[in-house]
mmCIF file of C-alpha atoms in Angstrom:
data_model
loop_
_atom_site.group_PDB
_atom_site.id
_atom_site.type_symbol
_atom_site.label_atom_id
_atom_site.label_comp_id
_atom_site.label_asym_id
_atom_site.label_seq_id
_atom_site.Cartn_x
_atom_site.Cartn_y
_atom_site.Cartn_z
ATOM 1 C CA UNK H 869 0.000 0.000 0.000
ATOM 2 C CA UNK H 870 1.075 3.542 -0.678
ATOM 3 C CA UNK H 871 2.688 5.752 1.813
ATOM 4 C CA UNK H 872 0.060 8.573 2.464
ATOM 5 C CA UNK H 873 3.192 11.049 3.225
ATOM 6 C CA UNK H 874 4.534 13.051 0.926
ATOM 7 C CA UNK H 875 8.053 13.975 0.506
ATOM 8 C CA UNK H 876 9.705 16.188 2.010
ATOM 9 C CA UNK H 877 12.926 15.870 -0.501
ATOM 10 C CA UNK H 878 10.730 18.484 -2.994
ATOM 11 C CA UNK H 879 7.283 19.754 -2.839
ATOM 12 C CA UNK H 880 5.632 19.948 -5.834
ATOM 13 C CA UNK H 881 4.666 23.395 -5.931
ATOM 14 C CA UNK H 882 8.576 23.884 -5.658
ATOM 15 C CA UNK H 883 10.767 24.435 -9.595
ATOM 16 C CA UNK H 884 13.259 21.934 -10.748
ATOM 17 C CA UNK H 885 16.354 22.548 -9.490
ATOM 18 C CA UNK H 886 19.561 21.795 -11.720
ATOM 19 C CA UNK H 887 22.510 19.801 -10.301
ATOM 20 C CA UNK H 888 25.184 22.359 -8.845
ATOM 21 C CA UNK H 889 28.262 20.519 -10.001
ATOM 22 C CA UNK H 890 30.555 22.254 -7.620
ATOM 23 C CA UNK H 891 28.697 20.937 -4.820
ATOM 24 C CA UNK H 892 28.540 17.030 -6.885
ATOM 25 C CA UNK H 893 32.009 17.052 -7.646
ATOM 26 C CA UNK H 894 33.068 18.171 -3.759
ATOM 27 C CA UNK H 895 34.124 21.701 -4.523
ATOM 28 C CA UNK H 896 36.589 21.431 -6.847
ATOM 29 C CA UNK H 897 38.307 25.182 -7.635
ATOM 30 C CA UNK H 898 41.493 26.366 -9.281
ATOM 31 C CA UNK H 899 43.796 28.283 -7.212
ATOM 32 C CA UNK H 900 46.995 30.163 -8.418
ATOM 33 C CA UNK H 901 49.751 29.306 -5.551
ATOM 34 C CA UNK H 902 53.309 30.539 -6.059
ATOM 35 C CA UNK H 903 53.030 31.188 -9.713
ATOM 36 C CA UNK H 904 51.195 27.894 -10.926
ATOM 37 C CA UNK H 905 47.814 26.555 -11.277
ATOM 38 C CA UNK H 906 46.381 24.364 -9.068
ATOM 39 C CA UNK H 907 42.958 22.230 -9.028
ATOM 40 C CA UNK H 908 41.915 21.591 -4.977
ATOM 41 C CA UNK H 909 39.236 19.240 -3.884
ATOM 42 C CA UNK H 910 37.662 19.237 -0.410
ATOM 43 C CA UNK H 911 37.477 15.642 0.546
ATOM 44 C CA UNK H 912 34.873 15.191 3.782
ATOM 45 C CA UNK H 913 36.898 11.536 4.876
ATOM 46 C CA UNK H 914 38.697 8.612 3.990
ATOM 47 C CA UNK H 915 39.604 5.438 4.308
ATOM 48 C CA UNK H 916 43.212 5.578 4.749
ATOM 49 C CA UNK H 917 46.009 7.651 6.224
ATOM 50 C CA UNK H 918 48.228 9.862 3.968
ATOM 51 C CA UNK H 919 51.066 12.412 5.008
ATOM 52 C CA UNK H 920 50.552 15.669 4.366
ATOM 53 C CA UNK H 921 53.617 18.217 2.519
ATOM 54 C CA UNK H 922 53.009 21.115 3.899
ATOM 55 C CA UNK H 923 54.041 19.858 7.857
ATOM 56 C CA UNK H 924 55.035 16.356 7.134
ATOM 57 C CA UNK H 925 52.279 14.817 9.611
ATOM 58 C CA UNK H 926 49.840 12.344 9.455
ATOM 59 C CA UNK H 927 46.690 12.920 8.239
ATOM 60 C CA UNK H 928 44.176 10.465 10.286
ATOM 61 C CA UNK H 929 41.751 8.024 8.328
ATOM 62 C CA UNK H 930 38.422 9.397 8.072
ATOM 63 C CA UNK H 931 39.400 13.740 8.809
ATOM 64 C CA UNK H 932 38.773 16.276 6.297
ATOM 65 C CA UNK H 933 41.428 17.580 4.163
ATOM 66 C CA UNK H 934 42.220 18.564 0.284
ATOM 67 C CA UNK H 935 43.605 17.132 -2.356
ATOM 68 C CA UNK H 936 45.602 19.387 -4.210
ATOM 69 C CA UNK H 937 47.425 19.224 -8.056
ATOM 70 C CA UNK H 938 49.287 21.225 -10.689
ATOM 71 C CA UNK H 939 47.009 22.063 -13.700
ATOM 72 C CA UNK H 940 50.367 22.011 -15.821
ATOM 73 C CA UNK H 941 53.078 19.447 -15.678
ATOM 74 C CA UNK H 942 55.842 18.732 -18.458
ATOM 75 C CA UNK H 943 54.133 15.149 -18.546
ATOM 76 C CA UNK H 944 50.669 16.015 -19.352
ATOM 77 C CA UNK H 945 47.360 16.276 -17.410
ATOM 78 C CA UNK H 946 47.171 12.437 -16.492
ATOM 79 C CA UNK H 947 50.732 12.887 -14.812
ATOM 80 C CA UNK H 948 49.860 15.860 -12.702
ATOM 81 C CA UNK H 949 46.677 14.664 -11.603
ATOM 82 C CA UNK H 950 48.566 11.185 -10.351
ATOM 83 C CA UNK H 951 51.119 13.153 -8.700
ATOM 84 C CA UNK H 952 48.349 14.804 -6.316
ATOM 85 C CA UNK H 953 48.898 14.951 -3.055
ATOM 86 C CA UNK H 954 46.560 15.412 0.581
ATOM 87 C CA UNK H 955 47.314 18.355 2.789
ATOM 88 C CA UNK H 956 45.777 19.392 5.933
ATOM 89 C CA UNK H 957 43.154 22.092 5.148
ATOM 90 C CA UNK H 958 45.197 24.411 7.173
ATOM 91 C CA UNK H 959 48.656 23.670 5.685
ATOM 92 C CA UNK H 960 46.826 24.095 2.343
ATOM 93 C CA UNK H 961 45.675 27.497 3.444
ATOM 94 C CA UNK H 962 41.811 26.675 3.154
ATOM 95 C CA UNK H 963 40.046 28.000 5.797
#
């Protein structure tokens, strides 16, 4: 049998709303940082542990942090993006 409540996801009196890829794809942005382009990613958690550049400490499994690459690298796009790397937010400079 039907549910006899509606959703609250959308009313139907309420427009269609279009994706907002920033907020789909986690924020990506390009920053310029000392001279060079750089795409940075917000990433909410994950699964494992990385070290961070910018203070060469940990960053725990499962806290917040960026991922961070060159837009330009003498390799091409595929070899900058796989030499990306996770920094604290704060190293980074992200509030």
């Amino acid at each position: 049998m039907p549910s006899s409540r509606r959703s609250s996801r959308r009313p139907y009196s309420e427009e269609y709303r279009p994706l907002d890829m920033d907020r789909a794809t986690g924020g990506r942005r390009t920053e310029e940082r000392r001279g060079e382009e750089w795409t940075v990613q917000s990433v909410r958690a994950g699964d494992k542990a990385y070290r961070c550049p910018g203070c060469n400490q940990e960053i725990a499994a499962g806290t917040p942090h960026v991922v961070a690459w060159a837009n330009d690298s003498l390799f091409g796009a595929q070899a900058a993006l796989a030499d990306r790397r996770h920094w604290h937010s704060r190293c980074w400079g992200t509030p």
